[in-house]
XYZ file of C-alpha atoms in Angstrom:
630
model
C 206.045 131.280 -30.708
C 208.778 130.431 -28.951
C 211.563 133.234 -27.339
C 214.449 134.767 -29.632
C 217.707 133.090 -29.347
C 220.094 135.387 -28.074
C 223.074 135.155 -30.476
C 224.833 138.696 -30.578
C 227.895 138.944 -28.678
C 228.421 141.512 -26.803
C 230.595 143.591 -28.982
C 227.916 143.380 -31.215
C 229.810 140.392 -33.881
C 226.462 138.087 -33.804
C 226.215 136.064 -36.932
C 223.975 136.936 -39.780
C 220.965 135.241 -37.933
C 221.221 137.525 -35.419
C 221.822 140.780 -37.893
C 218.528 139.658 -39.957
C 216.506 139.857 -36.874
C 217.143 142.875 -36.040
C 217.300 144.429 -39.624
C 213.109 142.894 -39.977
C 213.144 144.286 -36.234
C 214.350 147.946 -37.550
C 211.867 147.710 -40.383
C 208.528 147.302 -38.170
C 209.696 150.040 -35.771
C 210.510 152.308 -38.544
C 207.102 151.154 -40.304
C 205.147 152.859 -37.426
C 207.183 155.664 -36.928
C 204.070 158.255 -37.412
C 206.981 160.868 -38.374
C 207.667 159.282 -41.329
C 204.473 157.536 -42.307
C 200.541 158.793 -42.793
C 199.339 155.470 -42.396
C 201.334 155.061 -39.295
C 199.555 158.257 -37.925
C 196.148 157.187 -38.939
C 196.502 153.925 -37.147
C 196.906 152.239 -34.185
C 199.064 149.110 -33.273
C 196.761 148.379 -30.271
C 193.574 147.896 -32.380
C 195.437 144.611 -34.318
C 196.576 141.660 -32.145
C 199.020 140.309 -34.563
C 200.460 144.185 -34.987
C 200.762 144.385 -31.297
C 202.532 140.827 -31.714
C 204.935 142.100 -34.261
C 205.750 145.088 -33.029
C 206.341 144.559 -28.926
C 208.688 141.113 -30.092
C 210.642 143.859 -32.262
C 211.229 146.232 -29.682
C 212.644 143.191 -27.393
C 214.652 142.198 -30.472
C 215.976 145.548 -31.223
C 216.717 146.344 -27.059
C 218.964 143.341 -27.172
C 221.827 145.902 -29.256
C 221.250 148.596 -27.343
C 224.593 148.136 -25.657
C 226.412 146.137 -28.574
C 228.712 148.681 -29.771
C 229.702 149.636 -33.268
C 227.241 151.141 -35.908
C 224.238 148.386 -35.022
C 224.241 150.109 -31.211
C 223.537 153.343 -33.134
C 221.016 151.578 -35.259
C 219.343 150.337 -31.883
C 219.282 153.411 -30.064
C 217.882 155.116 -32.702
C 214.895 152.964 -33.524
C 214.421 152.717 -29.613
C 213.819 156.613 -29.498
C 211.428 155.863 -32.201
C 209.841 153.060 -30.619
C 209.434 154.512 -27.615
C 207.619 158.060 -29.048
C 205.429 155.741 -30.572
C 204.940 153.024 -27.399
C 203.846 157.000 -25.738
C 201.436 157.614 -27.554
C 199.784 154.643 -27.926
C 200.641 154.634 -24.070
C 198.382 157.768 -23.931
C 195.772 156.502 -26.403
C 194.894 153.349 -24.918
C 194.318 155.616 -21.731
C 192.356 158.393 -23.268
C 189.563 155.737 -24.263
C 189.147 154.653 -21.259
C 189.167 157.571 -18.970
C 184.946 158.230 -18.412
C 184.566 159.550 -15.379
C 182.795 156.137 -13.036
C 180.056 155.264 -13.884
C 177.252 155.899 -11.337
C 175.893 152.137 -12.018
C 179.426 150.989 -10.643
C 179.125 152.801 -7.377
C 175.781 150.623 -6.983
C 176.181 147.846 -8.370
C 177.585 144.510 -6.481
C 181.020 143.665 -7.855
C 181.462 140.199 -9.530
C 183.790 138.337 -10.768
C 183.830 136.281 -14.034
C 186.089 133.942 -15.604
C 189.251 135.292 -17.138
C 190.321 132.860 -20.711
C 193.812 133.333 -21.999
C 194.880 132.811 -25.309
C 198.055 131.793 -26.686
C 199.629 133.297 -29.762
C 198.507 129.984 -31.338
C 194.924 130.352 -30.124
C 195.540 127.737 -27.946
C 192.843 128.560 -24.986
C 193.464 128.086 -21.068
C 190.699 127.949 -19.411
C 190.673 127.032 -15.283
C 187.669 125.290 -14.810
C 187.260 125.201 -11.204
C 185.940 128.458 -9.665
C 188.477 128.326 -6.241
C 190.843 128.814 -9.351
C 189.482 131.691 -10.612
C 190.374 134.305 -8.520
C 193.982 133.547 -8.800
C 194.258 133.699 -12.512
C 192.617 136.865 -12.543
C 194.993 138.163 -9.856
C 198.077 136.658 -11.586
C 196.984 137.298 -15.003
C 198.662 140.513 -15.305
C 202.226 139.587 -13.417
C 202.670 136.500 -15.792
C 201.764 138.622 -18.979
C 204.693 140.862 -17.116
C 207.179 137.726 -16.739
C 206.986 136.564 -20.319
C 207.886 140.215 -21.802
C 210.836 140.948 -18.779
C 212.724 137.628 -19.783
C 212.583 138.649 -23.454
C 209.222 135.612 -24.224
C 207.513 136.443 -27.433
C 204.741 134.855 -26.417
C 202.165 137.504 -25.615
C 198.874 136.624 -23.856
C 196.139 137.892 -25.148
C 192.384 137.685 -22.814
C 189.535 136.949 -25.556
C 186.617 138.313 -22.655
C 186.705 141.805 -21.191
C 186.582 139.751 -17.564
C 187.573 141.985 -14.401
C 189.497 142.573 -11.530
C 187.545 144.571 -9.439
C 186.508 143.535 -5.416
C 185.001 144.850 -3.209
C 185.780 144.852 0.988
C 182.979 145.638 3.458
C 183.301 149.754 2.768
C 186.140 149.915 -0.005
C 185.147 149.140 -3.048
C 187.923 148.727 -5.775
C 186.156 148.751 -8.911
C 187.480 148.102 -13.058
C 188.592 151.510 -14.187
C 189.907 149.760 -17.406
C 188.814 146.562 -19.620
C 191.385 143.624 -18.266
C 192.968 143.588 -21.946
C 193.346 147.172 -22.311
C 195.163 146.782 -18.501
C 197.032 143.715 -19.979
C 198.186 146.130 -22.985
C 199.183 148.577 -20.412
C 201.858 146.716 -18.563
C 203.074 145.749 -21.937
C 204.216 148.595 -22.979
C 205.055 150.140 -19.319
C 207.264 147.422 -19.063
C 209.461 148.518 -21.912
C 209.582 151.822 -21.766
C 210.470 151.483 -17.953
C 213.353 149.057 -19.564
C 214.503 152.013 -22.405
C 214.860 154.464 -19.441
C 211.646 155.829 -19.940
C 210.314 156.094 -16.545
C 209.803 159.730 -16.223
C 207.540 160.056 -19.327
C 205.663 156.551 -18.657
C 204.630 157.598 -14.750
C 203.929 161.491 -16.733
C 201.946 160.701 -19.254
C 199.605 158.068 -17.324
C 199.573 160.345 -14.422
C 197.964 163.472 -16.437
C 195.592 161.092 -18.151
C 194.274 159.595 -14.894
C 194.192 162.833 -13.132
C 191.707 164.172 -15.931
C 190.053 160.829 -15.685
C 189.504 161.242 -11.571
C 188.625 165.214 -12.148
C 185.700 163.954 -14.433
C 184.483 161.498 -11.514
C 185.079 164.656 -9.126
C 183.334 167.206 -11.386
C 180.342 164.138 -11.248
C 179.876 164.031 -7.931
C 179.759 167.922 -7.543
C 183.145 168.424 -5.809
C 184.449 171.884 -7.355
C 187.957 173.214 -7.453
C 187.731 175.531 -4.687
C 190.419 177.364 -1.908
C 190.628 177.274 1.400
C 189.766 181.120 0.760
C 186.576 180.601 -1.412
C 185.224 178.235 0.952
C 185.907 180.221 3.853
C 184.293 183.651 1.863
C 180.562 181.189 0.975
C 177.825 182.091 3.024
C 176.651 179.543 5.413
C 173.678 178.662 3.889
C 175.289 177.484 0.222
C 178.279 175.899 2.413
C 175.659 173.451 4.406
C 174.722 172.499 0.548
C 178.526 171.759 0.222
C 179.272 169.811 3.291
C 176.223 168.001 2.552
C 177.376 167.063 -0.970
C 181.092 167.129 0.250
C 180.431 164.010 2.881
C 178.315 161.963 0.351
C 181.597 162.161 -2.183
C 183.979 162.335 -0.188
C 183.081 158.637 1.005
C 182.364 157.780 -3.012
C 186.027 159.439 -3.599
C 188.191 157.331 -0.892
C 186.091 154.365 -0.839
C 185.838 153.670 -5.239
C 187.549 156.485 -7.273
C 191.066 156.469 -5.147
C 190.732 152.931 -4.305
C 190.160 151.924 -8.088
C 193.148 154.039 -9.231
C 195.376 152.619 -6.563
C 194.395 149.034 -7.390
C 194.763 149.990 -11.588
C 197.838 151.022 -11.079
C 198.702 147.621 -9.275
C 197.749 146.001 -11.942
C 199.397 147.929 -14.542
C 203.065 148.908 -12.979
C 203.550 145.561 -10.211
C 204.953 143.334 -13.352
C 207.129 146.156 -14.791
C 209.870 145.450 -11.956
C 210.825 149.126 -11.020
C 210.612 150.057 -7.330
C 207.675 151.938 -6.218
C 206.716 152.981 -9.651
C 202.754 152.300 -9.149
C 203.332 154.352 -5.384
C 204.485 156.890 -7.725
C 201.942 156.934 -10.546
C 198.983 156.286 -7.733
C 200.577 159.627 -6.245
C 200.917 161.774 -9.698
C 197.348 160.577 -10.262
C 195.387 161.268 -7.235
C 197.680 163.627 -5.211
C 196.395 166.440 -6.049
C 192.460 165.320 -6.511
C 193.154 164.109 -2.803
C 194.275 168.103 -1.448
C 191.672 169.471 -3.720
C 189.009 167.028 -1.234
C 190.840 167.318 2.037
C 191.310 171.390 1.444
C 187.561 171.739 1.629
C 187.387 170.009 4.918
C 190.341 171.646 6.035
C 188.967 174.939 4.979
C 185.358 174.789 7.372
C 187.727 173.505 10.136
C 189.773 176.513 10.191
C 186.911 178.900 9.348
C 185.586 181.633 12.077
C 183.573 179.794 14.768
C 179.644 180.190 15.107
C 176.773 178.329 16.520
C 175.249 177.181 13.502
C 178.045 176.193 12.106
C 178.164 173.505 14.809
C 176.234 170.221 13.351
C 178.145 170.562 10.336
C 181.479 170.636 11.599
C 179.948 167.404 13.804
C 178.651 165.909 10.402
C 181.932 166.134 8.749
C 183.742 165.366 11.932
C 182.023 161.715 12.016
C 182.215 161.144 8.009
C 185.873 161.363 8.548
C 186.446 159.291 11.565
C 184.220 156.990 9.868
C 186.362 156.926 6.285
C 189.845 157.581 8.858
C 190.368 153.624 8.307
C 189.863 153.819 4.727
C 191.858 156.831 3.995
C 195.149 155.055 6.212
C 194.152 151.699 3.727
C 194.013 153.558 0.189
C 196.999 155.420 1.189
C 198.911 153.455 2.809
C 201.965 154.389 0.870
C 204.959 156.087 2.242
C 204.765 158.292 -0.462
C 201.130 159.300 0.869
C 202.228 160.384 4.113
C 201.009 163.843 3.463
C 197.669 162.347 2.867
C 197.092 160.659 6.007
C 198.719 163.512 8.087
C 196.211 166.201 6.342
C 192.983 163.875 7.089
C 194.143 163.158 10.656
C 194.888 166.780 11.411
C 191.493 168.122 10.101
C 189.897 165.468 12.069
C 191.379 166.943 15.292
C 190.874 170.330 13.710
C 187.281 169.409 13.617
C 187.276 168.160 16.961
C 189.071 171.458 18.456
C 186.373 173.592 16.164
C 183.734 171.914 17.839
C 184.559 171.977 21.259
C 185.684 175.720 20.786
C 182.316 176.444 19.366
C 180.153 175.388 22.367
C 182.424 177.258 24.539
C 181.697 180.095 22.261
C 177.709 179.143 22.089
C 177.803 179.436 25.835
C 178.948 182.734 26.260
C 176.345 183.671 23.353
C 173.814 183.060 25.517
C 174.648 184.858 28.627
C 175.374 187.785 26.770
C 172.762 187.761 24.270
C 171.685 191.573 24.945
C 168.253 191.667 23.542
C 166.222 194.330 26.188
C 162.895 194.480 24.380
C 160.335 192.915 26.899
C 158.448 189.652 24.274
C 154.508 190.606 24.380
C 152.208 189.294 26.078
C 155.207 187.640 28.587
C 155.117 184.584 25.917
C 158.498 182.192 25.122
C 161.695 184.335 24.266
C 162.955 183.472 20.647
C 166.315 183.023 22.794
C 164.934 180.435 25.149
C 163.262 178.512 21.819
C 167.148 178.290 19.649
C 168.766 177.295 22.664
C 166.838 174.445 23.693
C 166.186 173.233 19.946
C 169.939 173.643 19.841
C 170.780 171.571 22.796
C 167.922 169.392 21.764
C 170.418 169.061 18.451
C 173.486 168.846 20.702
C 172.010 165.318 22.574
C 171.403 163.654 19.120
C 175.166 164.387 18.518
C 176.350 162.872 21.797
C 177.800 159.946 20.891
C 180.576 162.132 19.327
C 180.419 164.840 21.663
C 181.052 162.709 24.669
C 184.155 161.805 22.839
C 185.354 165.615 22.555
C 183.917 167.020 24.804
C 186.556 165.597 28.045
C 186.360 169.120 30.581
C 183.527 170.297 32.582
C 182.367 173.862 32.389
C 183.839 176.566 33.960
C 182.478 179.789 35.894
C 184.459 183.090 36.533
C 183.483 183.091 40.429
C 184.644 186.979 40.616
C 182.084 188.071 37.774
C 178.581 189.025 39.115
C 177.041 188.860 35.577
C 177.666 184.710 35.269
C 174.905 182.495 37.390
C 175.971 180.967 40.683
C 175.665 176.941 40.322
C 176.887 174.151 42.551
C 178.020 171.321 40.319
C 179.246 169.621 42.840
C 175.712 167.482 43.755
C 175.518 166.256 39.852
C 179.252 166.110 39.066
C 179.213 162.246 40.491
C 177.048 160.511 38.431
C 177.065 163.087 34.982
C 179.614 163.738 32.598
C 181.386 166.906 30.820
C 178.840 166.839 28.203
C 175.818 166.721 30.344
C 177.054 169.192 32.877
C 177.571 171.985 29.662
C 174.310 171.015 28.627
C 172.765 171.576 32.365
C 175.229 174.326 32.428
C 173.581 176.140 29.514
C 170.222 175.828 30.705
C 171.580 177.868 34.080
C 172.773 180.885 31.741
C 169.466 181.102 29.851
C 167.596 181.118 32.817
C 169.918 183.796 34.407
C 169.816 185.602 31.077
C 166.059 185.409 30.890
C 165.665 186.779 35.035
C 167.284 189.475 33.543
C 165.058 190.288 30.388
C 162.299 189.847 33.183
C 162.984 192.919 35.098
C 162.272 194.825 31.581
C 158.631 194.459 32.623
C 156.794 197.183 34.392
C 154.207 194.941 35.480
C 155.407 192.250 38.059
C 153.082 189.522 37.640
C 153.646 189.800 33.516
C 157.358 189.403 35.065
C 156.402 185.940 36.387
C 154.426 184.997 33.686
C 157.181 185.453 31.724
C 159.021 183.281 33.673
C 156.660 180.912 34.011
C 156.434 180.388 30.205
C 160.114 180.184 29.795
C 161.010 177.769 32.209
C 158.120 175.138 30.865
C 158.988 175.580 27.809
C 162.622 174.439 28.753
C 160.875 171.331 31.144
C 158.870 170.023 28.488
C 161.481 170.222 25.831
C 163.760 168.022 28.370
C 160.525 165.954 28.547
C 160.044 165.379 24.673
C 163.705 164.292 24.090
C 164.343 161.082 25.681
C 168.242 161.500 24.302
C 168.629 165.103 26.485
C 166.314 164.230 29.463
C 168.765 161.247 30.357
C 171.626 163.737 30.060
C 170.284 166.542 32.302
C 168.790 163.792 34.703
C 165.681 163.467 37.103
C 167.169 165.589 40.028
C 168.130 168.797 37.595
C 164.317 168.347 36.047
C 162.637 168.347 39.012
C 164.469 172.205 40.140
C 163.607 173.197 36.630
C 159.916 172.156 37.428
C 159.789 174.154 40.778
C 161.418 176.886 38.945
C 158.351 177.134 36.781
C 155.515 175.994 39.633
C 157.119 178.727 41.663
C 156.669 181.272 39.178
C 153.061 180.736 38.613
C 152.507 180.915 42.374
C 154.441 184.493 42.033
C 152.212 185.281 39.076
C 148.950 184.963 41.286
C 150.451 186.605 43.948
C 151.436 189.433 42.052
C 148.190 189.212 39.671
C 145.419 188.607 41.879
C 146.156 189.518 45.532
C 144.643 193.172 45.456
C 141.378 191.874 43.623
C 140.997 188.962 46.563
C 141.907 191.748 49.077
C 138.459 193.638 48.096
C 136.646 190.091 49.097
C 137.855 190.409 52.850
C 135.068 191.521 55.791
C 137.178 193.751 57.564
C 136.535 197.469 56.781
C 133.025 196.905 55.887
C 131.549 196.810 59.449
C 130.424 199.947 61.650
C 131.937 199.423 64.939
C 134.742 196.928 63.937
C 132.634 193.510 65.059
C 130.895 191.250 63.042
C 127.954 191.066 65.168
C 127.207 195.335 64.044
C 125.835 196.773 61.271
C 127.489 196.740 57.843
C 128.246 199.858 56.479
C 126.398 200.340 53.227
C 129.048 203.027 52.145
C 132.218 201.059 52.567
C 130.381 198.220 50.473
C 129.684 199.762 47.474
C 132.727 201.365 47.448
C 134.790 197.565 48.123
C 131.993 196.431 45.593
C 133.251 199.394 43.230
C 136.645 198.769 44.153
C 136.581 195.055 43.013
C 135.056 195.803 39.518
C 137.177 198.191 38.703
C 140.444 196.089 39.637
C 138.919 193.096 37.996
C 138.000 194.929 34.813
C 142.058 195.829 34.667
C 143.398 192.732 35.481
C 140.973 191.138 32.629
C 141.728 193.553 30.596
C 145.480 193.291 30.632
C 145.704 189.664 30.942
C 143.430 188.985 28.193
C 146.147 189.957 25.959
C 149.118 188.320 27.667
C 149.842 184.650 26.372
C 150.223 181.161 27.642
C 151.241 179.299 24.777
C 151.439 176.042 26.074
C 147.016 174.580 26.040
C 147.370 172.395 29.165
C 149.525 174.819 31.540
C 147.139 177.584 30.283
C 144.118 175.606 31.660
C 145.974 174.788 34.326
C 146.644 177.844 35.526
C 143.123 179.464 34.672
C 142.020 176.306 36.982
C 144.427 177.718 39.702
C 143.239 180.790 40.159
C 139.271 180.191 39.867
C 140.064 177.707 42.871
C 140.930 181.153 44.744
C 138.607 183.444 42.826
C 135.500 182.213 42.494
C 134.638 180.632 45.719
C 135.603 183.916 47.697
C 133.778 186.130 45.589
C 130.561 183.372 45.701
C 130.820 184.093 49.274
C 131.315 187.713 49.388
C 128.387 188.059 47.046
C 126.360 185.506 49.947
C 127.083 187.815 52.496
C 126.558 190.822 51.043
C 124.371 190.817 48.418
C 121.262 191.601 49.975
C 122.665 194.675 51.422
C 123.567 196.085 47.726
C 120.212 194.983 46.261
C 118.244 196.684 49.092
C 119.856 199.632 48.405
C 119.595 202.229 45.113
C 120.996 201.337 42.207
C 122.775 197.541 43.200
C 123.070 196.941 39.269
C 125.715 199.966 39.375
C 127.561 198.235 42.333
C 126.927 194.134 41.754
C 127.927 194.076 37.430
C 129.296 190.513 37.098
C 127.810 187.024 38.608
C 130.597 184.268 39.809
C 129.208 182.491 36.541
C 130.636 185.625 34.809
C 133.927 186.134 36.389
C 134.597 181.974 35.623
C 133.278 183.130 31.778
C 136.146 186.399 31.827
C 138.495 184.318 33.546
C 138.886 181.555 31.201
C 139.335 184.146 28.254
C 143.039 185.227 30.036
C 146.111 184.035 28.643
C 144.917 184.233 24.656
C 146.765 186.831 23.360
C 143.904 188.992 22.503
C 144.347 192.576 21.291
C 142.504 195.602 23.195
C 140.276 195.598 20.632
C 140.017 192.023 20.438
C 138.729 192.346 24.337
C 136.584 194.999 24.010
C 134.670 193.399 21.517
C 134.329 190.133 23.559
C 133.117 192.469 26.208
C 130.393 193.518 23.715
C 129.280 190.433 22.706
């Protein structure tokens, strides 16, 4: 069909060719006017392709006397209000049916393109047929369907396929929101109700439908309306659920749902000539959607600080530097300045949080004030969370190395923080590395202190002992935090704990060895006299009695850690046994010759190697005595 001749005049004296198109112009408007008609309410001009013909060439006709003057510009006007209240609602309507939230098959699916066939009025079909053609029809489709309704064309294009006009970019992926005719049908009618002066209620109306459209999607994914004030009052454990879920949508929300409205709103408002107006239906769709997102980001950035809280604030901290390039893409918008200024500053809210948080984590562990001795001189709980916690902290370092820019600092005035000389590491390891070597310094000056809870010395070093291996072999295990603490800082850390066990048999085992010395049992102080009978049994009583003890008590401290507790079993049976072997050699015969020798000679050196390798189990008293019995 071929565009209306435009005969009026200006002061509205067109001839009667002119007058009769308007008056059969007047009469479809007024046919659908669903205030005057049932069947106009019942019905929809968007379901019949010749209706949508016939009535989007009369509102062009009838906008042509808008501004003509006389009684026919009142006639205009008035079926323009009319047209336009219905052009609304079927506005709304063809939105409504389309407004699903996305469909979780989109978000996996591989986006692909098929061929787009327009259709004439006359059912005339064009069809490109090569494919480097494609794309560009598709893309255009909707600005030339634009250009034939803004210079007044009657010739509406119609697509007989639902085709689509979704892509995808290595992370964004733009996806169809909206069949391609029901689009087409869209910029249609934005087109002229932008023309009438209805802006404000065209960007309204699609902007409220959308939004419920992208609160569905939202509501899908498990994103829930909540303040910065309910997030901040969840307990930790249902607000890892939520960052969890958060990060997973959150890249689903930037990446399809925003990106598809952005891109549907292209498609819908670029042809319709107005500046900015899809920036400002993009922005009245997803504006507040985007705060509701951000806010909960936002929110855990600015909560209180704690250690736990740590990993998460790291998790989120690298989902949004990761979608950071995405976000500045989607809303790249003047109008979405806001946008990009609220995802940069919770990224370096993040970034404070976690720095802030290890400082904090650090000071948690010098002054964690836990006095009760651990039984049996075994590993702390303390030392066990803050090694699995740096353990955590390494696996993170590629983004902590990137916050974390100062090295640690120690009030030199305050005798209750360590003494340590960064200087000898500071050339060769960075901030990160010296808070993590840093931290192991204030547990182990934390845990000398829970050490002097112990009445018994050598349970002292034990405890030590156990401690500091623990913390060597969890440097050992991690390949990630051994290269960040280093080879010189391991090897203190493993004299720390070899000097300890030395202490241990020191402390343990140095009166019991004392009993196995010569001097004191000879009459007339050589070796070459007599031996006094006496002072034997009484060093022979002596030793029993202090070996009996130390068996006793040991058996129920613990070395949790098989090898070291064989290891140091080994140890002191290298000292033990071959000194009592001899002081049983030299001495035996005057015991046995005597009264009584089973009173004064009760274990053999096979024995004492038996009792000795039952130390370090963690046996009760009762445990022991029945061992004893056995």
């Amino acid at each position: 069909m071929e565009p209306h001749e435009q005969t009026h005049s200006g002061d509205g004296g067109g001839g009667d060719c002119s007058v009769s198109g308007f008056d059969s112009a007047e009469k479809v408007i007024i046919r659908w006017d669903a205030t005057a008609s049932e069947e106009a309410r019942e019905k929809m001009i968007f379901n019949d392709p010749q209706e949508v013909k016939l009535y989007l060439n009369a509102v062009d006709e009838i906008q042509k006397f808008v501004s003509s003057g006389g009684e026919i510009e009142n006639r205009a006007n008035s079926a323009i209000q009319i047209a336009m209240a219905r052009l609304e609602d079927e506005f709304r309507n063809i939105l409504v049916s389309h407004s699903s939230p996305i469909n979780s098959d989109s978000l996996m699916l591989s986006s692909s393109s098929s061929s787009q066939l327009e259709v004439d009025e006359d059912g005339s079909s064009n069809n490109g047929n090569e494919e480097d053609e494609q794309d560009e029809e598709e893309t255009d489709l909707l600005k030339r369907s634009g250009s034939s309704a803004s210079t007044g064309s009657a010739a509406v294009r119609l697509p007989t396929g639902r085709g689509s006009y979704s892509r995808s970019t290595s992370s964004i992926r733009e996806i169809e929101l909206i069949p391609i005719e029901s689009v087409v049908h869209l910029s249609w009618i934005a087109w002229r109700m932008v023309s009438a002066g209805y802006l404000r209620e065209c960007i309204q109306v699609y902007g409220s439908v959308r939004k419920s459209a992208v609160d569905s999607s939202f509501r899908r994914l498990g994103i829930e309306k909540l303040s910065i004030g309910d997030v901040q009052r969840l307990n930790w454990e249902a607000l890892e659920q939520k960052i969890r879920r958060w990060i997973r949508a959150a890249k689903i929300c930037v990446r399809v749902v925003f990106a598809s409205e952005k891109l549907l709103c292209e498609h819908v408002f670029e042809s319709v000539g107005a500046v900015n107006i899809h920036e400002a239906c993009f922005m009245e769709t997803v504006k507040g959607p985007a705060i509701q997102l951000f806010n909960f980001a936002e929110a855990i950035s600015i909560s209180r600080r704690s250690p736990e809280k740590l990993f998460k604030i790291l998790d989120l901290h690298d989902a949004l530097i990761e979608l950071l390039p995405d976000i500045e893409s989607v809303f790249d918008l003047k109008s979405s300045d806001s946008i990009r200024v609220q995802a940069a500053e919770i990224l370096s809210r993040l970034a404070e949080a976690a720095r802030g948080i290890l400082s904090e984590f650090e000071n948690a562990v010098l002054r964690e004030p836990s006095r009760v001795p651990v039984p049996g001189g075994t590993i702390h709980p303390l030392t066990r969370y803050v090694m699995n916690y740096i353990s955590l902290i390494s696996e993170y370092r590629p983004t902590l190395i990137d916050l974390i820019m100062s090295k640690p600092s120690r009030n030199s005035t305050d005798s209750n923080t360590p003494d340590f000389d960064f200087s000898e590491l500071e050339n060769n390891k960075g901030p990160l590395a010296l808070h993590l070597i840093w931290i192991i310094v204030i547990l182990q000056f934390n845990l000398e202190g829970k050490s002097k809870y112990y009445k018994n010395a050598a349970l002292s070093h034990l405890f030590i002992m156990n401690n500091a291996h623990y913390i060597v072999q969890k440097i050992k295990g991690s390949p990630e935090l051994r290269e960040m603490i280093g080879d010189l800082y391991l090897r203190k850390l493993t004299g720390k704990f070899r000097q300890a066990a030395t202490y241990y048999q020191r402390a343990a085992w140095v009166k019991v060895l004392y009993c196995l010395r010569d001097e004191g049992l000879h009459t007339k102080g050589s070796f070459s006299s007599g031996v006094s009978r006496s002072a034997l049994r009484e060093r022979f009583k002596s030793f029993n009695a202090l070996f009996e003890e130390v068996h006793r008590v040991q058996s129920q401290w613990l070395v949790p850690d098989s090898q070291l507790r064989e290891e140091l079993k080994i140890s002191i049976l290298e000292k033990l046994s071959p000194a009592y072997r001899s002081f049983l050699g030299r001495f035996r015969s005057h015991i046995e010759s005597g009264k009584h020798p089973e009173n004064y000679i009760k274990i053999s050196v096979e024995d004492l190697e038996t009792e000795v390798l039952d130390l370090f189990e963690g046996c009760s008293a009762t445990q022991h005595l029945r061992r004893r019995s056995e």
